[in-house]
C-alpha positions as a Markdown table, in Angstrom:
| # | Residue | x | y | z |
|---|---|---|---|---|
| 1 | Met | -0.2 | 0.3 | -0.6 |
| 2 | Thr | 1.3 | 3.3 | -1.1 |
| 3 | Asp | 2.0 | 5.9 | 1.7 |
| 4 | Asp | 1.1 | 8.9 | -0.4 |
| 5 | Gly | 2.3 | 11.0 | 2.9 |
| 6 | Ala | 5.2 | 10.2 | 2.6 |
| 7 | Ala | 6.0 | 10.5 | -1.0 |
| 8 | Gly | 4.6 | 14.3 | -0.2 |
| 9 | Arg | 7.2 | 14.9 | 2.8 |
| 10 | Ala | 9.7 | 13.9 | -0.3 |
| 11 | Asp | 9.2 | 16.5 | -1.9 |
| 12 | Lys | 9.2 | 19.1 | 1.1 |
| 13 | Asn | 13.3 | 18.1 | 2.2 |
| 14 | Thr | 14.6 | 20.3 | 4.9 |
| 15 | Val | 17.9 | 21.9 | 3.3 |
| 16 | Lys | 19.8 | 24.2 | 5.7 |
| 17 | Gly | 23.1 | 26.1 | 5.3 |
| 18 | Asn | 25.6 | 25.4 | 1.1 |
| 19 | Arg | 24.4 | 21.9 | 1.5 |
| 20 | Ser | 21.1 | 21.3 | -1.1 |
| 21 | Phe | 18.9 | 18.1 | -1.2 |
| 22 | Gly | 15.5 | 17.8 | -2.5 |
| 23 | Ser | 13.1 | 15.2 | -4.4 |
| 24 | Ala | 14.0 | 13.2 | -7.7 |
| 25 | His | 12.0 | 15.5 | -10.2 |
| 26 | Arg | 13.9 | 19.1 | -8.1 |
| 27 | Ser | 16.5 | 21.0 | -6.0 |
| 28 | Thr | 16.2 | 23.9 | -4.0 |
| 29 | Ile | 19.2 | 25.0 | -3.1 |
| 30 | Ile | 19.3 | 26.8 | 0.0 |
| 31 | His | 22.2 | 28.5 | 1.6 |
| 32 | Gly | 23.2 | 30.0 | 5.0 |
| 33 | Asp | 21.7 | 33.3 | 4.5 |
| 34 | Asn | 18.5 | 32.1 | 3.5 |
| 35 | Asn | 18.8 | 33.3 | -0.1 |
| 36 | Ile | 17.1 | 30.0 | -2.8 |
| 37 | Ile | 17.7 | 29.6 | -5.6 |
| 38 | Tyr | 15.8 | 27.4 | -7.9 |
| 39 | Pro | 17.7 | 25.6 | -10.2 |
| 40 | Ser | 16.1 | 25.1 | -14.2 |
| 41 | Pro | 14.7 | 22.0 | -14.5 |
| 42 | Asp | 16.8 | 20.2 | -17.4 |
| 43 | Ser | 19.9 | 20.5 | -14.3 |
| 44 | Asp | 21.2 | 17.2 | -13.5 |
| 45 | Asp | 20.5 | 17.1 | -9.5 |
| 46 | Gly | 23.4 | 14.6 | -9.0 |
| 47 | Asp | 25.6 | 16.7 | -11.4 |
| 48 | Glu | 29.0 | 18.1 | -9.9 |
| 49 | Asp | 27.9 | 22.0 | -11.6 |
| 50 | Ala | 25.2 | 22.3 | -9.3 |
| 51 | Ala | 28.8 | 23.3 | -7.1 |
| 52 | Glu | 29.1 | 26.7 | -10.0 |
| 53 | Glu | 25.5 | 27.9 | -9.5 |
| 54 | Glu | 25.3 | 32.1 | -8.7 |
| 55 | Pro | 26.8 | 32.7 | -4.8 |
| 56 | Ala | 25.4 | 33.9 | -2.0 |
| 57 | Pro | 25.8 | 37.2 | -1.6 |
| 58 | Arg | 28.7 | 38.1 | 0.9 |
| 59 | Ser | 27.7 | 40.5 | 3.3 |
| 60 | His | 28.9 | 44.2 | 5.0 |
| 61 | Pro | 30.1 | 45.1 | 8.2 |
| 62 | Phe | 30.8 | 48.4 | 7.5 |
| 63 | Pro | 27.5 | 49.6 | 8.4 |
| 64 | Trp | 28.1 | 47.7 | 11.8 |
| 65 | Lys | 31.8 | 48.5 | 12.6 |
| 66 | Leu | 30.0 | 52.1 | 12.1 |
| 67 | Ile | 27.5 | 51.5 | 14.2 |
| 68 | Gly | 30.3 | 50.3 | 17.1 |
| 69 | Gly | 33.1 | 52.6 | 15.9 |
| 70 | Ala | 29.7 | 55.1 | 17.0 |
| 71 | Val | 29.4 | 54.0 | 20.2 |
| 72 | Val | 32.0 | 53.3 | 22.2 |
| 73 | Ala | 32.6 | 56.9 | 20.7 |
| 74 | Ile | 29.5 | 58.2 | 23.4 |
| 75 | Ile | 30.9 | 55.9 | 25.7 |
| 76 | Ile | 34.2 | 57.0 | 25.5 |
| 77 | Ile | 33.3 | 60.7 | 26.3 |
| 78 | Phe | 30.2 | 59.5 | 29.1 |
| 79 | Asn | 33.6 | 58.7 | 30.2 |
| 80 | Ile | 36.1 | 61.1 | 30.5 |
| 81 | Ile | 33.6 | 64.3 | 30.6 |
| 82 | Pro | 32.8 | 65.2 | 34.0 |
| 83 | Gly | 29.0 | 64.8 | 36.0 |
| 84 | Pro | 27.8 | 67.6 | 38.3 |
| 85 | Pro | 29.6 | 69.2 | 40.8 |
| 86 | Glu | 28.0 | 67.8 | 44.5 |
| 87 | Pro | 25.7 | 70.0 | 45.4 |
| 88 | Lys | 27.8 | 72.8 | 48.7 |
| 89 | Ser | 25.9 | 73.9 | 50.7 |
| 90 | Ser | 25.5 | 77.5 | 52.4 |
| 91 | Phe | 26.5 | 76.5 | 55.5 |
| 92 | Pro | 30.0 | 77.2 | 56.3 |
| 93 | Ala | 32.9 | 75.2 | 57.1 |
| 94 | Glu | 34.7 | 76.1 | 60.0 |
| 95 | Asn | 37.9 | 79.5 | 59.1 |
| 96 | Gly | 40.2 | 81.1 | 60.5 |
| 97 | Thr | 40.8 | 82.3 | 64.0 |
| 98 | Arg | 38.2 | 82.7 | 66.6 |
| 99 | Pro | 38.5 | 85.2 | 67.5 |
| 100 | Ala | 39.6 | 85.4 | 71.9 |
| 101 | Gly | 38.2 | 84.5 | 74.7 |
| 102 | Ser | 34.9 | 83.3 | 72.5 |
| 103 | Asn | 32.7 | 80.6 | 73.3 |
| 104 | Asp | 30.0 | 77.7 | 71.9 |
| 105 | Leu | 27.6 | 78.5 | 74.7 |
| 106 | Ala | 27.8 | 82.3 | 74.9 |
| 107 | Val | 27.3 | 81.7 | 70.8 |
| 108 | Leu | 24.6 | 79.5 | 71.6 |
| 109 | Ala | 22.8 | 81.5 | 73.9 |
| 110 | Ala | 22.9 | 84.5 | 72.3 |
| 111 | Ala | 20.9 | 82.9 | 69.1 |
| 112 | Leu | 18.5 | 81.4 | 71.6 |
| 113 | Asp | 17.7 | 84.7 | 72.7 |
| 114 | Gly | 16.7 | 85.7 | 69.2 |
| 115 | Leu | 14.5 | 82.7 | 68.4 |
| 116 | Gln | 12.6 | 83.1 | 71.9 |
| 117 | Ser | 12.0 | 87.3 | 71.0 |
| 118 | Cys | 10.7 | 85.8 | 68.2 |
| 119 | Ala | 8.1 | 83.6 | 69.9 |
| 120 | Lys | 6.7 | 86.5 | 71.3 |
| 121 | Ala | 5.4 | 88.0 | 68.0 |
| 122 | Leu | 0.9 | 88.4 | 67.5 |
| 123 | Val | 1.7 | 87.4 | 64.2 |
| 124 | Leu | 2.2 | 84.7 | 62.0 |
| 125 | Gln | 4.4 | 85.7 | 59.3 |
| 126 | Pro | 6.6 | 87.8 | 61.8 |
| 127 | Gln | 9.5 | 89.7 | 60.3 |
| 128 | Asn | 12.9 | 89.1 | 61.7 |
| 129 | Cys | 12.5 | 85.5 | 62.2 |
| 130 | Pro | 12.6 | 82.1 | 60.8 |
| 131 | Gln | 8.1 | 80.9 | 61.6 |
| 132 | Gln | 6.0 | 81.3 | 59.7 |
| 133 | Val | 2.5 | 79.8 | 58.9 |
| 134 | Lys | 0.4 | 79.9 | 55.6 |
| 135 | Asp | -2.8 | 79.9 | 55.2 |
| 136 | Trp | -4.5 | 81.8 | 53.4 |
| 137 | Ala | -7.4 | 81.4 | 55.5 |
| 138 | Ala | -5.7 | 82.8 | 57.9 |
| 139 | Ser | -5.8 | 87.1 | 57.6 |
| 140 | Asp | -8.0 | 87.0 | 59.8 |
| 141 | Ala | -6.3 | 85.6 | 62.4 |
| 142 | Thr | -6.2 | 88.0 | 65.5 |
| 143 | Thr | -5.0 | 86.4 | 69.3 |
| 144 | Val | -1.4 | 84.2 | 67.6 |
| 145 | Thr | 0.3 | 82.2 | 70.0 |
| 146 | Trp | 4.0 | 81.1 | 69.4 |
| 147 | Arg | 5.9 | 78.8 | 72.3 |
| 148 | Ile | 8.4 | 76.9 | 70.8 |
| 149 | His | 9.1 | 72.7 | 72.3 |
| 150 | Gly | 12.0 | 71.1 | 73.1 |
| 151 | Val | 15.5 | 71.6 | 73.8 |
| 152 | Pro | 15.8 | 74.1 | 70.8 |
| 153 | Gly | 19.8 | 74.1 | 70.9 |
| 154 | Asp | 20.5 | 71.0 | 71.6 |
| 155 | Gly | 22.2 | 69.2 | 68.5 |
| 156 | Ala | 23.4 | 72.5 | 67.5 |
| 157 | Val | 25.9 | 73.3 | 65.2 |
| 158 | Ile | 28.6 | 76.1 | 65.5 |
| 159 | His | 31.0 | 77.5 | 63.1 |
| 160 | Tyr | 33.0 | 80.6 | 63.3 |
| 161 | Asn | 33.5 | 82.4 | 59.6 |
| 162 | Gly | 37.5 | 83.3 | 59.5 |
| 163 | Glu | 35.9 | 85.3 | 56.5 |
| 164 | Glu | 33.0 | 87.6 | 58.1 |
| 165 | Gly | 34.7 | 87.9 | 60.8 |
| 166 | Arg | 31.1 | 86.1 | 62.6 |
| 167 | Phe | 30.1 | 83.2 | 64.0 |
| 168 | His | 27.3 | 80.6 | 62.1 |
| 169 | Val | 25.2 | 79.0 | 64.5 |
| 170 | Leu | 22.2 | 75.8 | 62.7 |
| 171 | Gly | 19.8 | 74.4 | 65.6 |
| 172 | Thr | 16.8 | 72.7 | 64.6 |
| 173 | Ala | 13.0 | 74.1 | 66.8 |
| 174 | Val | 9.9 | 73.4 | 67.2 |
| 175 | Met | 7.1 | 76.2 | 67.5 |
| 176 | Thr | 3.3 | 75.9 | 67.9 |
| 177 | Ala | 1.1 | 78.3 | 66.5 |
| 178 | Ser | -2.2 | 78.6 | 68.0 |
| 179 | Tyr | -4.7 | 81.3 | 67.0 |
| 180 | Val | -8.5 | 82.6 | 65.8 |
| 181 | Thr | -10.4 | 82.6 | 62.6 |
| 182 | Ala | -13.7 | 83.2 | 61.5 |
| 183 | Ser | -13.9 | 80.0 | 60.8 |
| 184 | Gly | -12.7 | 79.1 | 64.6 |
| 185 | Pro | -10.1 | 78.3 | 66.4 |
| 186 | Ala | -6.6 | 76.9 | 64.5 |
| 187 | Leu | -3.4 | 74.9 | 64.9 |
| 188 | Lys | -0.8 | 74.8 | 63.0 |
| 189 | Leu | 2.7 | 72.4 | 64.3 |
| 190 | Arg | 5.5 | 74.2 | 62.6 |
| 191 | Val | 9.6 | 72.3 | 62.4 |
| 192 | Ile | 12.2 | 75.7 | 62.4 |
| 193 | Asn | 16.0 | 74.9 | 61.0 |
| 194 | Phe | 16.6 | 78.1 | 62.3 |
| 195 | Trp | 20.0 | 79.8 | 61.1 |
| 196 | Ala | 21.7 | 82.2 | 63.3 |
| 197 | Arg | 24.8 | 85.0 | 62.3 |
| 198 | Val | 26.5 | 86.2 | 65.4 |
| 199 | Glu | 29.1 | 88.3 | 66.2 |
| 200 | Trp | 31.5 | 88.9 | 69.2 |
| 201 | Ala | 32.4 | 92.2 | 69.9 |
| 202 | Ala | 34.2 | 93.6 | 73.6 |
| 203 | Gly | 33.9 | 90.1 | 74.6 |
| 204 | Lys | 30.3 | 89.8 | 74.3 |
| 205 | Ala | 27.9 | 87.7 | 71.9 |
| 206 | Lys | 25.8 | 89.2 | 69.7 |
| 207 | Leu | 22.6 | 88.4 | 67.4 |
| 208 | Ala | 24.0 | 90.0 | 63.9 |
| 209 | Glu | 20.9 | 87.8 | 61.6 |
| 210 | Leu | 18.2 | 85.3 | 62.4 |
| 211 | Lys | 16.0 | 83.8 | 59.2 |
| 212 | Asn | 14.9 | 79.8 | 58.1 |
| 213 | Tyr | 17.9 | 77.9 | 56.7 |
| 214 | Asp | 16.2 | 76.5 | 52.7 |
| 215 | Asp | 19.1 | 75.4 | 51.8 |
| 216 | Thr | 20.5 | 70.9 | 50.9 |
| 217 | Pro | 22.7 | 70.4 | 51.7 |
| 218 | Arg | 22.0 | 70.8 | 55.2 |
| 219 | Pro | 24.8 | 69.4 | 58.4 |
| 220 | Val | 22.7 | 67.5 | 61.1 |
| 221 | Thr | 20.9 | 68.4 | 63.0 |
| 222 | Glu | 20.3 | 65.3 | 65.2 |
| 223 | Lys | 19.0 | 65.2 | 69.0 |
| 224 | Arg | 19.0 | 63.2 | 72.0 |
| 225 | Asn | 16.3 | 61.4 | 73.1 |
| 226 | Pro | 15.4 | 61.9 | 76.0 |
| 227 | Gln | 13.9 | 58.8 | 76.6 |
| 228 | Val | 9.9 | 59.0 | 78.2 |
| 229 | Pro | 9.4 | 55.1 | 78.5 |
| 230 | Asp | 6.5 | 54.1 | 76.1 |
| 231 | Glu | 3.9 | 53.5 | 78.3 |
| 232 | Leu | 4.5 | 57.4 | 79.9 |
| 233 | Ala | 3.9 | 57.6 | 76.4 |
| 234 | Leu | 0.3 | 56.3 | 75.4 |
| 235 | Ser | -0.4 | 56.8 | 78.6 |
| 236 | Leu | -0.9 | 60.6 | 77.5 |
| 237 | Val | -1.7 | 59.7 | 73.8 |
| 238 | Lys | -5.4 | 58.1 | 75.6 |
| 239 | Ala | -5.5 | 61.5 | 78.2 |
| 240 | Ala | -5.2 | 63.6 | 75.0 |
| 241 | Phe | -8.6 | 61.6 | 73.0 |
| 242 | Glu | -10.1 | 62.7 | 76.1 |
| 243 | Arg | -9.9 | 65.9 | 76.2 |
| 244 | Cys | -10.8 | 66.0 | 73.0 |
| 245 | Val | -14.3 | 64.4 | 73.1 |
| 246 | Lys | -15.3 | 67.4 | 76.1 |
| 247 | Thr | -15.6 | 69.6 | 73.8 |
| 248 | Lys | -19.6 | 70.6 | 73.3 |
| 249 | Lys | -19.1 | 71.7 | 69.3 |
| 250 | Ser | -19.6 | 69.6 | 66.0 |
| 251 | Arg | -15.8 | 69.5 | 65.6 |
| 252 | Leu | -13.7 | 68.4 | 67.8 |
| 253 | Pro | -10.7 | 71.0 | 68.9 |
| 254 | Pro | -7.7 | 72.1 | 66.7 |
| 255 | Glu | -5.2 | 70.1 | 68.4 |
| 256 | Cys | -6.8 | 66.4 | 68.7 |
| 257 | Pro | -7.8 | 64.7 | 65.0 |
| 258 | Asp | -9.1 | 66.8 | 62.1 |
| 259 | Thr | -12.8 | 65.5 | 62.7 |
| 260 | Tyr | -16.9 | 66.8 | 62.7 |
| 261 | Ser | -20.0 | 66.3 | 62.9 |
| 262 | Gly | -23.1 | 67.3 | 60.7 |
| 263 | Ala | -24.4 | 68.5 | 63.9 |
| 264 | Gly | -23.8 | 72.5 | 62.4 |
| 265 | Ser | -24.4 | 75.1 | 65.1 |
| 266 | Ser | -25.7 | 71.9 | 67.1 |
| 267 | Arg | -24.6 | 71.4 | 70.6 |
| 268 | Val | -22.6 | 67.1 | 70.1 |
| 269 | Ser | -22.0 | 64.5 | 72.3 |
| 270 | Trp | -18.6 | 63.3 | 71.6 |
| 271 | Lys | -17.6 | 59.8 | 73.0 |
| 272 | Leu | -14.9 | 57.6 | 72.4 |
| 273 | Asn | -15.1 | 54.7 | 71.5 |
| 274 | Gly | -12.2 | 51.6 | 72.9 |
| 275 | Asp | -9.5 | 53.4 | 74.6 |
| 276 | Pro | -6.9 | 54.9 | 71.2 |
| 277 | Ser | -3.5 | 53.8 | 72.7 |
| 278 | Ile | -4.6 | 49.7 | 72.1 |
| 279 | Asn | -1.5 | 48.3 | 69.1 |
| 280 | Ala | -0.2 | 52.1 | 68.7 |
| 281 | Lys | 3.7 | 52.5 | 68.5 |
| 282 | Pro | 6.0 | 54.7 | 69.7 |
| 283 | Arg | 8.7 | 56.2 | 68.1 |
| 284 | Phe | 11.6 | 58.4 | 68.2 |
| 285 | Glu | 12.8 | 61.5 | 65.7 |
| 286 | Pro | 15.9 | 62.7 | 66.5 |
| 287 | Ser | 15.9 | 64.7 | 63.1 |
| 288 | Thr | 13.0 | 66.4 | 66.2 |
| 289 | Gly | 13.7 | 65.8 | 68.9 |
| 290 | Leu | 9.7 | 63.9 | 68.7 |
| 291 | Ile | 7.8 | 61.2 | 69.8 |
| 292 | His | 5.0 | 60.0 | 67.2 |
| 293 | Val | 2.4 | 57.4 | 68.5 |
| 294 | Glu | 0.8 | 56.5 | 65.8 |
| 295 | Gly | -2.9 | 54.2 | 66.1 |
| 296 | Asp | -6.3 | 53.8 | 65.4 |
| 297 | Tyr | -8.5 | 55.3 | 66.9 |
| 298 | Ser | -13.4 | 55.5 | 67.2 |
| 299 | Val | -15.6 | 58.9 | 67.8 |
| 300 | Thr | -19.9 | 58.9 | 68.4 |
| 301 | Ala | -20.8 | 61.6 | 67.7 |
| 302 | Ser | -24.2 | 62.3 | 69.5 |
| 303 | Tyr | -26.7 | 65.1 | 69.3 |
| 304 | Ser | -30.1 | 66.2 | 68.2 |
| 305 | Gln | -31.9 | 67.6 | 64.3 |
| 306 | Leu | -34.9 | 69.0 | 63.4 |
| 307 | Phe | -37.0 | 67.2 | 61.7 |
| 308 | Phe | -34.7 | 63.9 | 62.4 |
| 309 | Gly | -35.3 | 63.3 | 65.4 |
| 310 | Ala | -31.6 | 61.4 | 67.4 |
| 311 | Thr | -28.4 | 61.6 | 65.1 |
| 312 | Ser | -25.5 | 59.4 | 66.0 |
| 313 | Glu | -22.7 | 60.0 | 63.2 |
| 314 | Pro | -19.8 | 57.2 | 63.8 |
| 315 | Ala | -15.9 | 58.2 | 63.0 |
| 316 | Ser | -13.1 | 57.0 | 62.7 |
| 317 | Gly | -10.0 | 56.3 | 61.0 |
| 318 | Arg | -5.3 | 56.3 | 61.5 |
| 319 | Tyr | -3.8 | 59.0 | 64.0 |
| 320 | Asp | -0.3 | 60.6 | 64.6 |
| 321 | Ala | 0.1 | 62.4 | 67.8 |
| 322 | Val | 3.6 | 64.0 | 68.5 |
| 323 | Leu | 4.6 | 64.7 | 72.3 |
| 324 | Ser | 7.5 | 66.6 | 72.9 |
| 325 | Val | 9.7 | 66.3 | 75.9 |
| 326 | Asp | 9.3 | 70.6 | 77.5 |
| 327 | Asp | 11.2 | 71.6 | 80.9 |
| 328 | Gly | 11.4 | 67.6 | 81.3 |
| 329 | Lys | 7.9 | 67.5 | 80.8 |
| 330 | Pro | 6.1 | 64.9 | 78.4 |
| 331 | Gln | 3.8 | 67.3 | 76.7 |
| 332 | Val | 0.6 | 65.8 | 73.5 |
| 333 | Leu | 1.4 | 68.7 | 71.4 |
| 334 | Arg | -1.1 | 67.7 | 68.7 |
| 335 | Ile | -3.3 | 64.6 | 67.7 |
| 336 | Ser | -3.9 | 64.6 | 63.2 |
| 337 | Thr | -5.2 | 62.1 | 61.2 |
| 338 | Ala | -2.7 | 60.1 | 59.4 |
């Protein structure tokens, strides 16, 4: 019995390289570069004249050499051309000879006295001071009160710039600004990178300039950990939440999570659901000296509405409580939604 499939496959033999294979009827020559040559029907597949058939076209290496050379040239150029220089801090390095009798404690004290003077400002953007609050809704702010928290002089860097004849002091201060607007009371917390220039004259340090340092890179001014026990930090956060829910207004106080009810002007009874300190984790932040306690909270606002009667409105979310140690006593500055 004849195998038609085998006969068909005999006519479709595969040809690779520069060798030829084929059927008895016709040969197909496929060169390594995929050029296919079909000989004339009268040619003899077994005859040596097949070697005299048209040779395969040769490849031209010139374009590839040109591309390779361009790539090498680009690599060489990028290796020769230097990269941009590292950014340089505008805070000067120590240089020159310090004035006789000068000392860091006196220089730092002059800078901190200037910071205390700035904390007495009655506006949100005081002149010649490093702190400011930019709040478009606070153009009519009244009863502005600034407070300094923590130890602003801790971790400060002091350099003498002999080229200028002045001391430079760089430090970090934490300040809060409480004020009242048409929308009600407000509280802002600011981390201030202050930069003071201090002169030494007649054996005393005198503040010449105090401003905010906003340049990069910035010298490290890390603060020491006050080592507040976790249990104490968590208990302070819980007590702060309990104070928050004592308000009778439709919105929690500004030092509490930004939570409000739909009660409008109606009196509200707030309730703290559970203990917000459970599963919370305190952590110390060396760059500011602050302690952060992060956790979850849940509250419920109850009030009465016209036409709807008694209404309860729950609210919950994550929080970030910020604590500072002022005069050796830890306290919660603010609890914000995280």
